[in-house]
Amino acid sequence: MERKTEKFIEELKRVDALVFLVSRRELSKKLKEFLDDRRVKEVYLKEEGISFSLDLGDIKIYTEFKEGIPVGITEENFGVAYSGGLVELAKNAEDKLPSLLPDIHVALIREENIVDDFSDVFERIEKPLPDITFVVGPSKTADIEKILVKGAHGPRELVVFIVR
Amino acid sequence: MERIDFYENARRILANPVIVNAVQKATSHALAKRLDTISRIPDFESLRDKARAAKEEIISNFEDFLEKFKKNATRNGFIVHEAKDAKEAKDIVYEIFSNHNVKTVVSSKSMTQEEIEINPFLESKGIVKYETDLGEFIIQTAKQKPSHITAPAIHMTRKEIAQLFHDKLGMEYTEDPEEITYFARQFLREKYFKADAGMSGANFLIADTGSFVVVENEGNARMSTTLPKLHVAVTGIEKLIPSIKDFPNFIKILAPSSTGQHQTVYTNIFSTVGRGREVHIVLIDNGRRKMLADPVLREALMCIRCGGCSNVCPIFQLLGGHAYGSVYSGPIGIIWTYAIFGHSVARDLPFASTLCGACHEICPVRINIPKILLHLRHRVVEKEGGPFAERLLVELWEKVMTHPTVNKFGFRIASKAQVFFERDRKIRCLPWILSRWTEWKDIDPIPGKSFRELWKERQKNS
């Protein structure tokens, strides 16, 4: 495995992300397995943001959010090995919602899009800049007596599929 | 604003062991985490130097960078406003909201909004604004002020919060932090979807791309800035950094210095408006240009609001933020309060420091806070003449120390007289004007023999 992929995974695990390393061929199968395992019947995603052809069988795909959909799926534009950060580029505000509104955020990322550091990201993004969000782990707070609670306003869980 | 009575605030807080305990726990927790995190960042010291250099560039060429930011932000489609003071800023925000017929607002945490006291203002205009950061939401519900720059509700216990939410919001009583958090999450979810506008502050303004940055952990800033169609960011003009190339240096030092995290969960860089939306940036001066023109105070403009100096300050560790009586607390907060709210409001505050230097050591951009505090003390004494007791004491001291005979007998008398005030080998309580001195500290008694006597004996014996 490449050094930066290793580091990326190490940092992701540090921030309590669940990580799967899969081949392109087995992505749909492994993703479906995960969703079935969690008894997920509905997912929320923006098709134009995902470059993989996903076959999720009987799982219903929504492109508009509706309260109660447990999983949002996104494809990340970059991964930052330094921090285990997922980088999402968005031209419109609604593109940011699948990684924000549902309880579980499933992030897909191509291994070749993992870079070492922040500066590599900014070098690769064309100008004029879109909105950029770095996501490092699930949403959290420690505002009550410094006790860590996951899922403050955003997802309670972050699941990352690295596709090679 | 009225004069802040630091001593009275301190007395009140010290009488409440709950606050003292909570603050100590929270600050030591953040410091321990910081040490652990920076041990994983081998170039941390050089990152601090680079960030400092970038801020120095801003300070030495401020108006040019501000112009550049405004030009680029406007090109990005943001509507940029400038406000010279708090009143103007509030009027601008209100005008935007009136034009859009805004009735409810969701907002992420912003100290600048606290600084201009926008909440009571909007309330008076009939606009409901929900603070969505959990800590801010708690203190808003409790009608209190933040007690820490990044952890606004650290002074409250879970019991108090449980009772508060139960009484004010109808939560089923529970002391489980997770359940309380989920209650707030549910309560605010609905507000994001219904709100007419979202507000935020900004951690950074990037001059060469016209972008602004908001960092957070909870996702509430993401919600507040994506769900409503209107986004108003209110921010101080000092948040500038020259280039997106500098940004990695800042983002790598901010969270470790603040909460001790390696990174915050979300870093939101806004550079575009997007379909069907409107984004306003309100740039606030409110005393900042005056700081820039002041050779002593200008260094404080480099502050990136991490709160690290609060965590490490022995005074803050004991009292928490409320003692400072201002939105900006802790060592750097003293400087900001003095600069923004003025001498007559903040004249006690520069003395709320031991000048131990820990804040200078921890500051990610190496602001020499103790040096500035010492300068401010000088200003206060120049203006106010210093307390009578202190002047008397210093003059007495000068006499005693410059006249050998007075010195010899003075100390001999004092060492005899002190037995009336000595307890357990400490002097704990002196009479009359000297009581101001012993009210806050115990002093060592004068030893039976002076140095000169000991020296003489030593010479004789050898």
Tab-separated table of N, CA and C in Angstrom, chain B residues 276-362:
chain	number	residue	atom	x	y	z
B	276	GLY	N	-29.458	30.678	-6.783
B	276	GLY	CA	-30.601	31.124	-5.977
B	276	GLY	C	-30.263	31.601	-4.580
B	277	ARG	N	-29.030	32.011	-4.356
B	277	ARG	CA	-28.643	32.409	-3.004
B	277	ARG	C	-28.042	33.805	-2.979
B	278	GLU	N	-27.915	34.338	-1.788
B	278	GLU	CA	-27.273	35.630	-1.605
B	278	GLU	C	-26.353	35.547	-0.395
B	279	VAL	N	-25.126	35.999	-0.569
B	279	VAL	CA	-24.173	35.951	0.545
B	279	VAL	C	-23.606	37.349	0.799
B	280	HIS	N	-23.744	37.819	2.027
B	280	HIS	CA	-23.220	39.133	2.424
B	280	HIS	C	-22.063	38.961	3.397
B	281	ILE	N	-21.059	39.811	3.258
B	281	ILE	CA	-19.982	39.846	4.255
B	281	ILE	C	-19.973	41.250	4.865
B	282	VAL	N	-20.153	41.326	6.178
B	282	VAL	CA	-20.111	42.619	6.857
B	282	VAL	C	-18.769	42.725	7.588
B	283	LEU	N	-17.911	43.610	7.086
B	283	LEU	CA	-16.566	43.772	7.643
B	283	LEU	C	-16.595	44.878	8.696
B	284	ILE	N	-16.182	44.531	9.890
B	284	ILE	CA	-16.327	45.460	11.009
B	284	ILE	C	-14.986	46.020	11.473
B	285	ASP	N	-14.943	47.342	11.593
B	285	ASP	CA	-13.759	47.994	12.158
B	285	ASP	C	-13.892	48.015	13.684
B	286	ASN	N	-14.841	48.815	14.188
B	286	ASN	CA	-15.117	48.892	15.633
B	286	ASN	C	-13.838	48.941	16.493
B	287	GLY	N	-12.946	49.851	16.160
B	287	GLY	CA	-11.742	50.050	16.980
B	287	GLY	C	-10.498	49.355	16.467
B	288	ARG	N	-10.644	48.536	15.436
B	288	ARG	CA	-9.489	47.772	14.964
B	288	ARG	C	-8.448	48.644	14.263
B	289	ARG	N	-8.924	49.622	13.481
B	289	ARG	CA	-7.958	50.512	12.815
B	289	ARG	C	-7.207	51.356	13.848
B	290	LYS	N	-7.893	51.672	14.944
B	290	LYS	CA	-7.226	52.410	16.020
B	290	LYS	C	-6.132	51.531	16.649
B	291	MET	N	-6.420	50.227	16.787
B	291	MET	CA	-5.401	49.295	17.284
B	291	MET	C	-4.213	49.262	16.332
B	292	LEU	N	-4.545	49.259	15.037
B	292	LEU	CA	-3.496	49.181	14.014
B	292	LEU	C	-2.565	50.391	14.101
B	293	ALA	N	-3.137	51.546	14.442
B	293	ALA	CA	-2.337	52.768	14.517
B	293	ALA	C	-1.563	52.869	15.833
B	294	ASP	N	-1.841	51.971	16.758
B	294	ASP	CA	-1.203	52.010	18.075
B	294	ASP	C	-0.018	51.044	18.086
B	295	PRO	N	1.201	51.575	18.233
B	295	PRO	CA	2.386	50.709	18.090
B	295	PRO	C	2.414	49.546	19.089
B	296	VAL	N	1.765	49.714	20.243
B	296	VAL	CA	1.766	48.640	21.242
B	296	VAL	C	0.650	47.629	20.977
B	297	LEU	N	-0.538	48.131	20.689
B	297	LEU	CA	-1.711	47.254	20.586
B	297	LEU	C	-1.808	46.490	19.266
B	298	ARG	N	-1.138	46.987	18.228
B	298	ARG	CA	-1.370	46.417	16.889
B	298	ARG	C	-1.032	44.925	16.821
B	299	GLU	N	-0.069	44.499	17.617
B	299	GLU	CA	0.324	43.083	17.565
B	299	GLU	C	-0.857	42.167	17.907
B	300	ALA	N	-1.753	42.664	18.754
B	300	ALA	CA	-2.907	41.853	19.169
B	300	ALA	C	-3.866	41.573	18.013
B	301	LEU	N	-3.754	42.346	16.927
B	301	LEU	CA	-4.606	42.105	15.760
B	301	LEU	C	-4.279	40.782	15.067
B	302	MET	N	-3.126	40.209	15.392
B	302	MET	CA	-2.744	38.935	14.770
B	302	MET	C	-3.504	37.759	15.352
B	303	CYS	N	-4.172	37.982	16.472
B	303	CYS	CA	-4.847	36.895	17.204
B	303	CYS	C	-5.792	36.106	16.294
B	304	ILE	N	-5.700	34.775	16.345
B	304	ILE	CA	-6.594	33.939	15.537
B	304	ILE	C	-7.692	33.323	16.403
B	305	ARG	N	-7.866	33.819	17.613
B	305	ARG	CA	-8.983	33.439	18.501
B	305	ARG	C	-9.001	31.950	18.831
B	306	CYS	N	-7.845	31.410	19.223
B	306	CYS	CA	-7.830	29.984	19.548
B	306	CYS	C	-8.224	29.750	21.000
B	307	GLY	N	-7.966	30.753	21.848
B	307	GLY	CA	-8.289	30.591	23.275
B	307	GLY	C	-7.209	29.860	24.057
B	308	GLY	N	-6.100	29.550	23.405
B	308	GLY	CA	-5.006	28.851	24.079
B	308	GLY	C	-4.466	29.626	25.273
B	309	CYS	N	-4.378	30.948	25.132
B	309	CYS	CA	-3.823	31.762	26.224
B	309	CYS	C	-4.727	31.733	27.446
B	310	SER	N	-6.037	31.604	27.213
B	310	SER	CA	-6.955	31.450	28.346
B	310	SER	C	-6.679	30.145	29.079
B	311	ASN	N	-6.589	29.064	28.305
B	311	ASN	CA	-6.393	27.743	28.910
B	311	ASN	C	-5.151	27.691	29.795
B	312	VAL	N	-4.107	28.407	29.394
B	312	VAL	CA	-2.824	28.275	30.082
B	312	VAL	C	-2.648	29.327	31.187
B	313	CYS	N	-3.541	30.306	31.233
B	313	CYS	CA	-3.378	31.421	32.174
B	313	CYS	C	-3.810	31.023	33.590
B	314	PRO	N	-2.918	31.206	34.593
B	314	PRO	CA	-3.278	30.807	35.960
B	314	PRO	C	-4.489	31.574	36.508
B	315	ILE	N	-4.670	32.797	36.051
B	315	ILE	CA	-5.830	33.581	36.504
B	315	ILE	C	-7.100	33.018	35.880
B	316	PHE	N	-7.054	32.776	34.562
B	316	PHE	CA	-8.228	32.240	33.875
B	316	PHE	C	-8.588	30.856	34.414
B	317	GLN	N	-7.555	30.035	34.628
B	317	GLN	CA	-7.792	28.672	35.124
B	317	GLN	C	-8.580	28.675	36.428
B	318	LEU	N	-8.373	29.724	37.214
B	318	LEU	CA	-9.046	29.794	38.505
B	318	LEU	C	-10.457	30.376	38.376
B	319	LEU	N	-10.620	31.345	37.480
B	319	LEU	CA	-11.868	32.116	37.476
B	319	LEU	C	-12.775	31.877	36.272
B	320	GLY	N	-12.188	31.467	35.147
B	320	GLY	CA	-12.991	31.368	33.936
B	320	GLY	C	-13.243	32.737	33.341
B	321	GLY	N	-14.027	32.758	32.264
B	321	GLY	CA	-14.154	33.965	31.459
B	321	GLY	C	-15.021	35.066	32.039
B	322	HIS	N	-15.989	34.708	32.884
B	322	HIS	CA	-16.933	35.725	33.352
B	322	HIS	C	-16.274	36.818	34.179
B	323	ALA	N	-15.148	36.482	34.826
B	323	ALA	CA	-14.478	37.469	35.673
B	323	ALA	C	-14.076	38.708	34.866
B	324	TYR	N	-13.794	38.502	33.572
B	324	TYR	CA	-13.296	39.592	32.749
B	324	TYR	C	-14.411	40.536	32.302
B	325	GLY	N	-15.653	40.111	32.525
B	325	GLY	CA	-16.800	40.989	32.270
B	325	GLY	C	-16.963	41.451	30.833
B	326	SER	N	-16.383	40.696	29.901
B	326	SER	CA	-16.383	41.135	28.509
B	326	SER	C	-16.500	39.915	27.603
B	327	VAL	N	-16.924	40.135	26.383
B	327	VAL	CA	-17.010	39.038	25.423
B	327	VAL	C	-15.629	38.409	25.191
B	328	TYR	N	-14.594	39.238	25.236
B	328	TYR	CA	-13.236	38.721	25.060
B	328	TYR	C	-12.591	38.523	26.430
B	329	SER	N	-12.347	37.264	26.801
B	329	SER	CA	-11.779	36.985	28.120
B	329	SER	C	-10.364	36.440	27.982
B	330	GLY	N	-9.746	36.161	29.112
B	330	GLY	CA	-8.389	35.623	29.098
B	330	GLY	C	-7.382	36.704	28.761
B	331	PRO	N	-6.086	36.328	28.712
B	331	PRO	CA	-5.028	37.324	28.505
B	331	PRO	C	-5.208	38.184	27.255
B	332	ILE	N	-5.424	37.558	26.104
B	332	ILE	CA	-5.570	38.382	24.889
B	332	ILE	C	-6.867	39.174	24.957
B	333	GLY	N	-7.856	38.605	25.652
B	333	GLY	CA	-9.150	39.281	25.797
B	333	GLY	C	-9.039	40.592	26.556
B	334	ILE	N	-8.095	40.649	27.500
B	334	ILE	CA	-7.875	41.897	28.242
B	334	ILE	C	-7.477	42.995	27.257
B	335	ILE	N	-6.565	42.643	26.369
B	335	ILE	CA	-6.056	43.622	25.401
B	335	ILE	C	-7.172	44.069	24.455
B	336	TRP	N	-7.926	43.074	23.975
B	336	TRP	CA	-9.029	43.408	23.056
B	336	TRP	C	-10.103	44.242	23.751
B	337	THR	N	-10.416	43.899	24.972
B	337	THR	CA	-11.435	44.655	25.698
B	337	THR	C	-10.965	46.090	25.915
B	338	TYR	N	-9.709	46.243	26.292
B	338	TYR	CA	-9.144	47.579	26.509
B	338	TYR	C	-9.174	48.378	25.205
B	339	ALA	N	-8.814	47.718	24.117
B	339	ALA	CA	-8.727	48.405	22.833
B	339	ALA	C	-10.107	48.777	22.293
B	340	ILE	N	-11.060	47.875	22.440
B	340	ILE	CA	-12.356	48.085	21.791
B	340	ILE	C	-13.333	48.857	22.674
B	341	PHE	N	-13.349	48.513	23.969
B	341	PHE	CA	-14.333	49.160	24.836
B	341	PHE	C	-13.745	50.328	25.622
B	342	GLY	N	-12.420	50.489	25.578
B	342	GLY	CA	-11.808	51.699	26.107
B	342	GLY	C	-11.280	51.613	27.529
B	343	HIS	N	-10.467	52.605	27.854
B	343	HIS	CA	-9.779	52.669	29.139
B	343	HIS	C	-10.737	52.664	30.327
B	344	SER	N	-11.771	53.487	30.256
B	344	SER	CA	-12.611	53.642	31.444
B	344	SER	C	-13.384	52.358	31.755
B	345	VAL	N	-13.646	51.550	30.740
B	345	VAL	CA	-14.334	50.278	30.960
B	345	VAL	C	-13.359	49.225	31.495
B	346	ALA	N	-12.147	49.202	30.944
B	346	ALA	CA	-11.255	48.054	31.128
B	346	ALA	C	-10.051	48.342	32.015
B	347	ARG	N	-10.064	49.455	32.772
B	347	ARG	CA	-8.833	49.861	33.469
B	347	ARG	C	-8.366	48.881	34.547
B	348	ASP	N	-9.245	48.042	35.085
B	348	ASP	CA	-8.811	47.036	36.077
B	348	ASP	C	-8.105	45.850	35.418
B	349	LEU	N	-8.513	45.576	34.167
B	349	LEU	CA	-8.162	44.287	33.567
B	349	LEU	C	-6.664	44.026	33.354
B	350	PRO	N	-5.878	45.028	32.948
B	350	PRO	CA	-4.456	44.717	32.722
B	350	PRO	C	-3.751	44.164	33.966
B	351	PHE	N	-4.375	44.361	35.138
B	351	PHE	CA	-3.762	43.843	36.363
B	351	PHE	C	-4.192	42.409	36.667
B	352	ALA	N	-5.110	41.890	35.864
B	352	ALA	CA	-5.592	40.526	36.074
B	352	ALA	C	-4.660	39.541	35.378
B	353	SER	N	-3.397	39.613	35.735
B	353	SER	CA	-2.396	38.765	35.100
B	353	SER	C	-1.222	38.643	36.046
B	354	THR	N	-0.556	37.485	36.016
B	354	THR	CA	0.656	37.349	36.825
B	354	THR	C	1.896	37.707	36.014
B	355	LEU	N	1.682	38.018	34.743
B	355	LEU	CA	2.783	38.287	33.815
B	355	LEU	C	3.783	37.123	33.766
B	356	CYS	N	3.283	35.916	33.955
B	356	CYS	CA	4.192	34.764	34.008
B	356	CYS	C	4.738	34.384	32.635
B	357	GLY	N	4.056	34.830	31.585
B	357	GLY	CA	4.578	34.588	30.244
B	357	GLY	C	4.062	33.328	29.557
B	358	ALA	N	3.234	32.548	30.250
B	358	ALA	CA	2.731	31.313	29.644
B	358	ALA	C	1.894	31.589	28.396
B	359	CYS	N	1.166	32.714	28.394
B	359	CYS	CA	0.332	33.054	27.235
B	359	CYS	C	1.194	33.357	26.008
B	360	HIS	N	2.307	34.011	26.242
B	360	HIS	CA	3.222	34.304	25.136
B	360	HIS	C	3.791	33.005	24.563
B	361	GLU	N	4.120	32.106	25.477
B	361	GLU	CA	4.719	30.843	25.072
B	361	GLU	C	3.746	29.988	24.253
B	362	ILE	N	2.474	30.016	24.618
B	362	ILE	CA	1.516	29.121	23.950
B	362	ILE	C	0.921	29.744	22.691
